[in-house]
């Protein structure tokens, strides 16, 4: 680690997370149809990204740590992609 | 712990009594405790397998009823997989060897290492209580049966969930240790191949284990709250459980086998007195196996009703995973070519590993081929295949390690002659047990069935007789190991060039008084460098 956040930055990030929580609750009040889950996932992903970057210090880490941190996202993509390929191309008699 | 205390005394003499072991941070003591633990669980699960085989001595009931048979094969499979073979070589020999091989005084997080062992013990206790409850789902917990059965499921899956944490924490410890604690001069291209294999295993442990943990939590939610993830009546899909389960459990096969491959890569050069052939190919093939193993899980599900398209995709990728494995086998054989081979007990187990694992691997390709799999799926062919990989591979690799590092671990020497007799019986017994099962499977004998048609009786009986030979072999092996012929082992009786042999046997608590600096490969056997030394 070569750097880290100041207390003020941590406070601002906390405020941002609180704001995103309000957005999450607000979005739940409306029915976006098939977009309900993608919108909720998008907000949650932004929150997770902010936590990983700042509270978990990923922003200040080297390339190797980034590989370790992001590779599971690739695996999650594989799990969803292959399972979805099965489900959407399955022929049910 | 004073400095002199830690270098003058061996790790076995540095403190006695239960507390000195159960609260130790020493990676070697933790490795030894894991070895004892997995050894006990292996014996427990093996006893269950002997009873299963005895039951199959005749068609119909021989010694137990059908429900007890279901409980026995669940106990055998679940204990073997989750308590013995997944932690197996990685936790025992990984703990004992990695710091010694990389020139470190311990793993990077010694307290986390101890915590990991405690979590393993807690998980094992929960798991065993749950299995005694009893459980009858087999080790795969497939839905919808695992949702509907009246037998115990939740506690078993919770036990696996807890055990998973131990696996993840051990994996993190090994990965960071190998990155951060390598001695000066121990570059990545000099890293012992066992460490490469343990590194690839650890990646799998860290990346795949959380998936099975979450899957089993979903299963618990399904049973308790009727969430509906795997229930078609609620829009769910039972096959989705299999996707999630095998996303972990196929990489888990490589968690089981990769460390054993690392052992073979260490043993063969020593007893061939030749440098390892294709060092980089073996090292990188471990990583390739780890990578590709995440892409082939669907080959366990060809007849589950998953789509034809995904069946074809998984079949093609399955054939790809054979390539890095074949690279390893080729390199081991080429290492031995024109070598000065010494047939020690450790080397015999390694040679048997190559022979048996190759059979296991090649029959895996039969199962990876779609048309053949439709015929062979859920037959004894699969049982034989996975035992050739898991016992012929992992367990023979573990036995090779137990014999090879015995002097280093215990500071004693065992009777090679008795160990070789045990090897012969184990090798013959193993093949008598499992080779007929390939034939049973191709003839259509389904696995996990309590009863069978009379025409399968002869092959079943041959297989059962094999377990008796195998059992005698195990007992002789235990006798040879528990009754050493010398209480004083040399520091390096096999003239190995690896770092762990450069210290007394057994090693002092903190391993190296002065951290070594490496100037050459640890595989320089039979070279000018070795002759000069």
XYZ file of C-alpha atoms in Angstrom:
626
model
C 0.000 0.000 0.000
C 1.477 3.368 -0.984
C -1.273 5.701 0.189
C -4.551 5.743 2.046
C -7.572 7.942 2.581
C -7.826 10.770 5.077
C -10.594 10.848 7.673
C -12.361 13.521 5.625
C -12.333 11.285 2.556
C -13.675 8.373 4.583
C -16.482 10.597 5.838
C -17.337 11.708 2.296
C -17.374 8.099 1.103
C -19.658 7.208 3.993
C -21.968 10.035 2.941
C -21.934 8.711 -0.631
C -22.869 5.232 0.613
C -25.713 6.679 2.681
C -26.902 8.591 -0.395
C -26.828 5.390 -2.481
C -28.804 3.614 0.249
C -31.465 6.324 -0.012
C -31.474 5.800 -3.803
C -31.912 2.040 -3.252
C -34.901 2.594 -0.972
C -36.311 5.207 -3.356
C -35.928 2.956 -6.409
C -37.801 0.214 -4.583
C -40.852 2.476 -4.434
C -41.269 2.368 -8.221
C -42.031 -0.558 -10.505
C -39.555 -0.607 -13.419
C -40.826 -3.970 -14.623
C -38.028 -6.205 -15.882
C -35.484 -3.531 -14.944
C -36.186 -3.847 -11.187
C -33.392 -6.342 -10.540
C -30.774 -4.776 -12.897
C -31.313 -1.353 -11.255
C -30.995 -2.773 -7.741
C -27.894 -4.758 -8.785
C -26.339 -1.676 -10.398
C -26.716 0.434 -7.248
C -25.438 -2.430 -5.059
C -22.440 -2.932 -7.383
C -21.523 0.756 -7.194
C -21.681 0.579 -3.390
C -19.559 -2.581 -3.322
C -17.047 -0.981 -5.690
C -16.731 2.123 -3.498
C -16.208 -0.042 -0.397
C -13.590 -2.184 -2.163
C -11.732 0.813 -3.580
C -11.631 2.943 -0.438
C -12.438 1.024 2.722
C -10.554 -2.058 1.492
C -7.799 0.152 -0.022
C -7.898 -1.520 -3.436
C -7.380 1.887 -5.036
C -3.853 2.013 -3.655
C -2.799 -1.570 -4.300
C -0.551 -3.012 -7.013
C -1.524 -4.917 -10.156
C -1.271 -8.362 -8.545
C -3.840 -7.420 -5.897
C -6.118 -6.083 -8.643
C -5.872 -9.399 -10.488
C -6.826 -11.287 -7.314
C -9.667 -8.855 -6.594
C -11.190 -8.840 -10.067
C -10.700 -12.471 -11.147
C -13.662 -13.686 -9.034
C -15.869 -11.246 -10.975
C -14.791 -13.022 -14.151
C -15.644 -16.371 -12.530
C -19.049 -15.055 -11.485
C -19.581 -14.017 -15.093
C -18.686 -17.560 -16.220
C -21.051 -19.135 -13.696
C -23.925 -16.927 -14.817
C -23.109 -17.162 -18.531
C -22.851 -20.975 -18.657
C -25.863 -21.568 -16.388
C -27.927 -19.061 -18.367
C -26.855 -20.679 -21.665
C -28.231 -23.947 -20.340
C -31.475 -22.458 -19.049
C -32.230 -20.374 -22.152
C -31.374 -23.077 -24.715
C -32.977 -26.000 -22.878
C -35.757 -27.842 -24.714
C -38.509 -28.896 -22.318
C -40.793 -31.629 -23.620
C 9.713 -18.800 23.227
C 13.409 -17.944 23.410
C 15.587 -17.821 20.361
C 17.914 -20.649 21.443
C 14.926 -22.734 22.474
C 13.544 -22.463 18.979
C 16.702 -23.495 17.129
C 18.288 -26.050 19.471
C 15.264 -28.258 19.928
C 13.313 -30.028 17.224
C 9.723 -28.998 16.747
C 8.621 -32.330 18.247
C 10.563 -31.711 21.484
C 9.729 -28.024 21.823
C 6.908 -28.364 24.355
C 4.887 -31.380 25.354
C 1.309 -31.991 26.351
C -2.050 -31.268 24.768
C -1.826 -27.470 25.112
C 1.562 -27.228 23.401
C 0.012 -28.887 20.360
C -3.535 -27.568 20.310
C -2.428 -23.939 20.756
C 0.704 -24.113 18.629
C 1.424 -21.630 15.849
C 4.113 -23.870 14.380
C 3.233 -24.811 10.802
C 4.954 -28.193 11.207
C 2.929 -29.178 14.264
C -0.239 -28.014 12.544
C 0.715 -30.051 9.482
C 1.268 -33.112 11.649
C -2.079 -32.613 13.424
C -3.843 -32.301 10.078
C -2.099 -35.504 8.992
C -3.335 -37.385 12.057
C -6.836 -35.952 11.631
C -7.143 -36.883 7.966
C -5.596 -40.277 8.747
C -8.288 -41.010 11.331
C -11.052 -39.870 8.981
C -9.548 -41.964 6.179
C -9.698 -45.063 8.391
C -13.301 -44.260 9.399
C -14.424 -43.827 5.789
C -12.419 -46.872 4.689
C -14.207 -49.023 7.284
C -17.526 -47.804 5.820
C -16.307 -48.774 2.342
C -15.297 -52.258 3.532
C -18.821 -52.699 4.908
C -20.320 -51.448 1.625
C -18.250 -53.921 -0.347
C -19.044 -56.725 2.090
C -22.731 -55.987 1.595
C -22.211 -56.536 -2.154
C -20.706 -59.979 -1.650
C -24.101 -61.457 -2.528
C -27.172 -60.044 -4.291
C -29.831 -58.821 -1.865
C -29.082 -58.287 1.805
C -25.760 -59.681 3.053
C -25.020 -57.822 6.281
C -27.037 -54.554 6.335
C -30.472 -53.387 5.180
C -31.066 -50.909 2.340
C -31.405 -47.796 4.520
C -28.202 -48.619 6.442
C -26.492 -49.120 3.082
C -27.573 -45.589 2.036
C -26.240 -44.193 5.300
C -22.961 -46.085 4.878
C -22.262 -44.810 1.363
C -23.168 -41.285 2.429
C -20.792 -41.584 5.397
C -18.057 -43.031 3.174
C -18.376 -40.424 0.423
C -18.948 -37.394 2.623
C -16.137 -38.161 5.091
C -13.699 -39.094 2.335
C -14.425 -35.923 0.362
C -14.923 -33.235 2.992
C -12.827 -34.461 5.924
C -10.067 -36.430 4.229
C -9.282 -35.665 0.645
C -10.146 -31.948 0.257
C -8.061 -30.835 3.264
C -5.817 -33.908 2.695
C -2.432 -33.267 1.194
C -2.765 -29.483 1.023
C -3.406 -28.909 4.723
C -1.051 -31.600 6.040
C 1.994 -31.590 3.788
C 1.273 -28.061 2.554
C 1.558 -26.790 6.098
C 4.567 -28.902 6.920
C 6.526 -28.260 3.742
C 5.771 -24.864 2.228
C 7.648 -22.699 4.767
C 10.553 -25.178 4.761
C 10.697 -25.235 0.969
C 10.548 -21.462 0.537
C 13.113 -20.801 3.263
C 10.735 -19.211 5.791
C 10.359 -19.651 9.551
C 6.584 -20.132 9.350
C 3.600 -19.256 7.182
C 2.833 -15.562 6.979
C -0.225 -15.697 9.301
C 0.601 -18.341 11.949
C -2.351 -17.476 14.213
C -4.745 -17.624 11.273
C -3.242 -21.027 10.494
C -4.085 -22.269 13.993
C -7.564 -20.734 13.731
C -8.013 -22.547 10.428
C -7.204 -25.843 12.148
C -9.685 -25.138 14.935
C -12.377 -24.307 12.373
C -11.570 -27.624 10.656
C -12.002 -29.444 13.988
C -15.296 -27.634 14.718
C -16.581 -28.356 11.195
C -15.560 -31.998 11.507
C -17.405 -32.409 14.831
C -20.590 -30.824 13.426
C -20.283 -32.920 10.288
C -19.789 -36.221 12.098
C -22.653 -35.594 14.526
C -24.842 -34.728 11.546
C -23.828 -37.858 9.627
C -24.632 -40.002 12.657
C -28.106 -38.395 12.761
C -28.082 -39.925 9.987
C -27.838 -38.452 6.456
C -28.702 -40.319 3.266
C -28.257 -37.880 0.366
C -24.801 -38.972 -0.728
C -22.073 -36.332 -0.641
C -23.646 -34.279 -3.455
C -26.872 -33.196 -1.651
C -28.775 -33.114 -4.963
C -32.158 -31.412 -5.022
C -35.060 -32.222 -5.001
C -34.215 -35.283 -2.833
C -32.202 -33.224 -0.333
C -35.200 -30.895 0.093
C -37.726 -33.683 0.562
C -35.859 -36.348 2.528
C -36.749 -36.855 6.162
C -33.097 -37.629 6.980
C -30.642 -35.050 8.234
C -29.496 -32.484 5.654
C -29.195 -29.079 7.318
C -26.588 -29.990 9.919
C -24.481 -31.864 7.355
C -24.490 -28.925 4.961
C -23.747 -26.555 7.844
C -20.755 -28.745 8.710
C -19.509 -28.473 5.113
C -20.098 -24.703 5.271
C -17.871 -24.431 8.364
C -15.213 -26.712 6.851
C -15.150 -24.429 3.821
C -13.893 -21.547 5.950
C -10.933 -23.623 7.055
C -10.154 -24.382 3.434
C -10.358 -20.717 2.400
C -8.187 -19.486 5.286
C -5.517 -22.106 4.617
C -5.529 -21.156 0.929
C -5.083 -17.447 1.702
C -2.222 -18.263 4.066
C -0.363 -20.308 1.451
C -0.870 -17.810 -1.377
C 0.409 -14.854 0.662
C 3.251 -16.906 2.162
C 4.515 -17.942 -1.278
C 4.271 -14.359 -2.527
C 5.862 -12.677 0.453
C 8.136 -15.091 2.320
C 10.318 -16.667 -0.366
C 14.007 -16.665 0.593
C 16.423 -14.453 -1.352
C 17.247 -16.076 -4.684
C 14.145 -18.271 -4.636
C 12.641 -16.745 -7.748
C 9.369 -17.991 -9.221
C 11.313 -20.108 -11.734
C 13.161 -21.837 -8.878
C 10.116 -22.368 -6.673
C 9.753 -26.085 -5.817
C 7.029 -27.709 -7.906
C 5.176 -28.825 -4.786
C 4.827 -25.130 -3.906
C 3.560 -24.356 -7.412
C 0.970 -27.108 -7.030
C 0.005 -25.880 -3.548
C -0.263 -22.355 -4.933
C -2.655 -23.457 -7.706
C -4.615 -25.508 -5.154
C -4.893 -22.497 -2.863
C -6.253 -20.371 -5.703
C -8.991 -22.944 -6.196
C -9.709 -23.127 -2.472
C -10.077 -19.362 -2.198
C -12.073 -18.861 -5.405
C -14.342 -21.910 -5.532
C -15.152 -22.721 -1.910
C -17.370 -19.656 -1.291
C -19.649 -20.826 -4.105
C -20.434 -24.160 -2.436
C -20.862 -22.349 0.873
C -23.519 -20.071 -0.603
C -25.135 -22.981 -2.462
C -25.488 -24.969 0.733
C -26.927 -21.912 2.506
C -29.509 -21.705 -0.292
C -30.304 -25.372 0.286
C -30.782 -24.727 4.010
C -33.064 -21.760 3.114
C -34.950 -24.001 0.730
C -35.617 -26.608 3.424
C -36.409 -24.134 6.206
C -38.251 -21.367 4.373
C -39.246 -22.928 1.033
C -37.466 -20.152 -0.896
C -38.030 -21.866 -4.231
C -34.613 -21.445 -5.904
C -34.560 -25.116 -6.797
C -38.313 -25.817 -6.840
C -39.986 -25.795 -10.317
C -43.398 -25.214 -8.703
C -42.122 -21.811 -7.548
C -40.257 -20.955 -10.742
C -36.992 -22.485 -9.549
C -34.804 -25.139 -11.159
C -33.343 -28.259 -9.480
C -30.636 -28.410 -12.168
C -29.488 -24.959 -11.028
C -28.400 -26.609 -7.759
C -26.219 -28.961 -9.776
C -24.696 -26.015 -11.665
C -23.789 -24.275 -8.401
C -22.640 -27.466 -6.706
C -20.358 -28.594 -9.526
C -18.984 -25.089 -10.080
C -17.200 -25.766 -6.782
C -16.984 -29.515 -6.828
C -15.215 -29.957 -10.125
C -12.425 -27.531 -9.185
C -12.474 -29.392 -5.853
C -11.335 -32.487 -7.742
C -8.196 -30.512 -8.574
C -7.942 -29.263 -4.976
C -7.628 -32.963 -4.206
C -5.235 -33.998 -6.970
C -2.954 -30.987 -7.588
C -0.983 -31.251 -4.322
C -0.437 -34.958 -5.023
C 0.917 -34.012 -8.454
C 3.287 -31.633 -6.653
C 4.524 -34.519 -4.518
C 5.230 -36.664 -7.571
C 7.210 -33.782 -9.095
C 9.381 -33.735 -5.962
C 9.867 -37.474 -5.498
C 10.666 -38.544 -9.064
C 13.757 -36.340 -9.649
C 15.254 -37.405 -6.280
C 14.950 -41.133 -6.993
C 15.884 -40.767 -10.672
C 18.898 -38.556 -9.877
C 17.980 -36.337 -12.780
C 16.822 -32.728 -12.989
C 13.079 -32.436 -13.460
C 12.254 -32.363 -17.167
C 10.198 -29.360 -18.312
C 10.141 -27.450 -15.035
C 8.209 -24.499 -16.433
C 5.737 -26.729 -18.265
C 4.925 -28.562 -15.027
C 4.684 -25.340 -13.034
C 2.458 -23.535 -15.507
C 0.344 -26.633 -16.163
C -0.698 -26.469 -12.489
C -2.014 -22.967 -13.088
C -3.618 -24.054 -16.375
C -5.412 -26.902 -14.614
C -6.641 -24.461 -11.969
C -7.926 -22.112 -14.664
C -9.585 -24.678 -16.941
C -11.101 -26.588 -14.018
C -13.585 -23.741 -13.604
C -14.896 -24.270 -17.136
C -15.872 -27.939 -17.179
C -18.344 -28.468 -14.346
C -21.241 -29.267 -16.682
C -19.723 -32.621 -17.698
C -21.175 -33.979 -14.457
C -24.631 -33.051 -15.744
C -24.861 -34.444 -19.280
C -27.960 -36.496 -18.428
C -29.488 -34.019 -15.974
C -31.620 -32.430 -18.665
C -29.328 -29.487 -19.353
C -29.400 -28.179 -22.914
C -27.703 -29.887 -25.850
C -25.722 -26.756 -26.673
C -24.190 -26.449 -23.218
C -23.534 -30.208 -23.198
C -21.433 -29.826 -26.355
C -19.586 -26.801 -24.965
C -18.723 -28.555 -21.696
C -17.687 -31.720 -23.534
C -15.227 -29.834 -25.747
C -13.696 -27.924 -22.824
C -13.415 -31.151 -20.802
C -11.056 -32.547 -23.414
C -8.939 -29.405 -23.024
C -8.302 -30.061 -19.322
C -6.573 -33.306 -20.267
C -3.784 -31.360 -22.000
C -2.012 -29.807 -18.976
C -2.442 -33.090 -17.099
C -0.848 -35.012 -19.948
C 2.003 -32.490 -19.983
C 2.767 -33.377 -16.385
C 2.707 -37.134 -17.053
C 4.964 -36.713 -20.081
C 7.455 -34.654 -18.088
C 7.563 -37.118 -15.184
C 8.248 -39.984 -17.597
C 10.919 -37.994 -19.394
C 12.531 -37.101 -16.055
C 12.964 -40.822 -15.378
C 14.285 -41.599 -18.873
C 17.908 -42.772 -18.550
C 17.851 -41.819 -14.900
C 19.494 -43.784 -12.117
C 16.233 -45.023 -10.665
C 16.008 -46.222 -7.071
C 12.819 -48.124 -6.301
C 12.249 -46.903 -2.767
C 8.775 -47.198 -1.214
C 8.136 -43.497 -1.900
C 9.208 -43.931 -5.539
C 7.019 -47.029 -5.955
C 3.972 -45.094 -4.803
C 4.878 -42.287 -7.221
C 5.242 -44.706 -10.121
C 1.907 -46.285 -9.188
C 0.420 -42.804 -9.129
C 1.441 -42.229 -12.758
C 0.080 -45.610 -13.863
C -3.212 -45.441 -11.966
C -3.861 -41.755 -12.461
C -3.354 -42.168 -16.199
C -6.045 -44.871 -16.224
C -8.282 -42.609 -14.141
C -7.634 -39.639 -16.410
C -8.174 -41.495 -19.673
C -11.421 -43.073 -18.478
C -12.454 -39.537 -17.534
C -12.253 -38.723 -21.246
C -14.751 -41.546 -21.942
C -17.109 -39.789 -19.537
C -16.383 -36.433 -21.145
C -17.585 -37.788 -24.514
C -21.321 -37.141 -24.736
C -22.490 -40.366 -26.352
C -20.385 -42.609 -24.096
C -21.473 -40.705 -21.007
C -25.154 -41.322 -21.680
C -24.419 -45.048 -21.373
C -21.899 -44.860 -18.528
C -23.379 -42.115 -16.367
C -24.263 -43.198 -12.801
C -22.830 -46.672 -13.364
C -19.933 -48.390 -11.636
C -17.716 -47.115 -14.461
C -17.916 -43.693 -12.812
C -17.145 -45.219 -9.411
C -14.061 -46.932 -10.836
C -12.950 -43.808 -12.714
C -13.160 -41.507 -9.710
C -11.437 -44.022 -7.421
C -8.587 -44.442 -9.917
C -8.184 -40.653 -9.787
C -8.794 -40.133 -6.077
C -7.133 -43.221 -4.590
C -4.822 -44.142 -7.455
C -3.928 -40.467 -7.717
C -4.335 -38.529 -4.507
C -4.015 -41.314 -1.941
C -1.019 -42.945 -3.646
C 0.539 -39.462 -3.855
C -0.151 -38.967 -0.150
C 1.401 -42.352 0.662
C 4.431 -41.407 -1.409
C 4.735 -38.185 0.622
C 4.287 -39.993 3.938
C 7.186 -42.318 3.082
C 9.402 -39.695 1.428
C 9.193 -37.044 4.161
C 8.922 -39.557 7.037
C 12.557 -39.060 8.136
C 12.169 -35.288 8.005
C 8.828 -35.235 9.798
C 9.604 -37.722 12.585
C 13.399 -37.910 12.666
C 13.173 -41.686 12.325
C 13.575 -44.330 9.605
C 10.967 -46.940 8.709
C 11.523 -50.464 7.397
C 11.658 -50.125 3.593
C 11.131 -53.864 3.081
C 7.868 -53.963 5.030
C 6.750 -50.755 3.332
C 7.385 -52.338 -0.087
C 5.397 -55.458 0.848
C 2.555 -53.159 1.897
C 2.856 -51.295 -1.408
C 2.569 -54.509 -3.442
C -0.562 -55.583 -1.554
C -2.134 -52.118 -1.764
C -1.390 -51.837 -5.485
C -2.731 -55.308 -6.306
C -5.684 -55.002 -3.921
C -6.647 -51.612 -5.333
C -6.733 -52.921 -8.893
C -8.710 -56.016 -7.891
C -11.271 -53.785 -6.181
C -11.735 -51.202 -8.878
C -10.830 -52.651 -12.279
C -13.836 -55.051 -12.268
C -15.999 -52.021 -11.571
C -15.119 -50.616 -15.013
C -16.546 -53.811 -16.495
C -19.570 -53.747 -14.157
C -20.282 -50.207 -15.301
C -20.046 -50.942 -19.008
C -22.400 -53.905 -18.444
C -24.900 -51.468 -16.942
C -24.576 -51.938 -13.164
C -25.833 -48.672 -11.624
C -23.920 -47.155 -8.730
C -25.366 -46.539 -5.254
C -27.799 -49.474 -5.625
C -28.303 -51.730 -2.629
C -29.274 -54.737 -4.731
C -28.052 -56.102 -8.088
C -28.905 -58.768 -10.649
C -27.244 -62.189 -10.183
C -25.257 -61.843 -13.436
C -23.147 -59.125 -11.734
C -22.350 -61.326 -8.707
C -18.932 -62.640 -9.823
C -17.476 -59.209 -10.584
C -18.904 -57.821 -7.343
C -17.342 -60.674 -5.404
C -13.926 -60.183 -7.030
C -14.163 -56.497 -6.138
C -15.026 -57.333 -2.518
C -12.128 -59.814 -2.212
C -9.847 -57.020 -3.399
C -10.825 -54.888 -0.406
C -9.532 -57.609 1.900
C -6.114 -57.563 0.193
C -6.177 -53.765 0.243
C -7.028 -53.778 3.958
C -4.126 -56.122 4.784
C -1.846 -53.822 2.785
C -3.009 -50.793 4.772
C -2.417 -52.592 8.070
C 1.132 -53.618 7.076
C 1.850 -50.071 5.917
C 0.652 -48.689 9.247
C 2.733 -51.277 11.088
C 5.850 -50.324 9.108
C 5.305 -46.614 9.758
C 4.381 -46.919 13.428
C 7.321 -49.246 14.211
C 10.416 -47.371 12.963
C 13.663 -49.344 12.718
C 15.832 -46.384 13.700
C 15.169 -43.460 16.016
C 17.820 -41.308 14.377
C 17.355 -40.165 10.793
C 20.037 -38.356 8.846
C 19.325 -34.770 7.833
C 19.179 -35.778 4.169
C 18.972 -39.578 3.736
C 17.753 -39.393 0.117
C 20.283 -36.735 -0.969
C 17.575 -34.316 -2.017
C 18.551 -30.818 -3.133
C 15.414 -29.165 -1.773
C 15.685 -26.712 1.133
C 13.763 -28.763 3.708
C 16.534 -31.357 3.658
C 19.211 -28.785 4.478
C 18.277 -28.839 8.172
C 18.278 -31.508 10.883
C 15.600 -34.206 10.949
C 13.193 -33.341 12.519
C 13.594 -29.581 11.942
C 13.959 -27.043 14.744
C 10.861 -25.018 15.640
C 11.838 -21.908 13.716
C 13.372 -23.869 10.837
C 16.243 -21.630 9.721
C 18.580 -19.863 12.145
C 19.729 -17.826 9.162
C 17.393 -17.403 6.192
C 19.152 -19.143 3.260
C 20.030 -17.541 -0.065
C 19.487 -19.682 -3.129
C 21.903 -19.579 -6.016
C 20.674 -22.538 -8.091
C 17.668 -24.693 -8.869
C 16.653 -27.290 -6.296
C 16.493 -29.936 -9.043
C 20.163 -30.068 -10.024
C 20.490 -33.839 -9.691
C 23.133 -35.687 -11.634
C 24.610 -32.458 -12.902
C 28.140 -31.187 -12.617
C 26.968 -28.919 -9.799
C 25.755 -31.867 -7.743
C 28.881 -33.890 -8.391
C 31.050 -30.993 -7.198
C 28.905 -30.674 -4.063
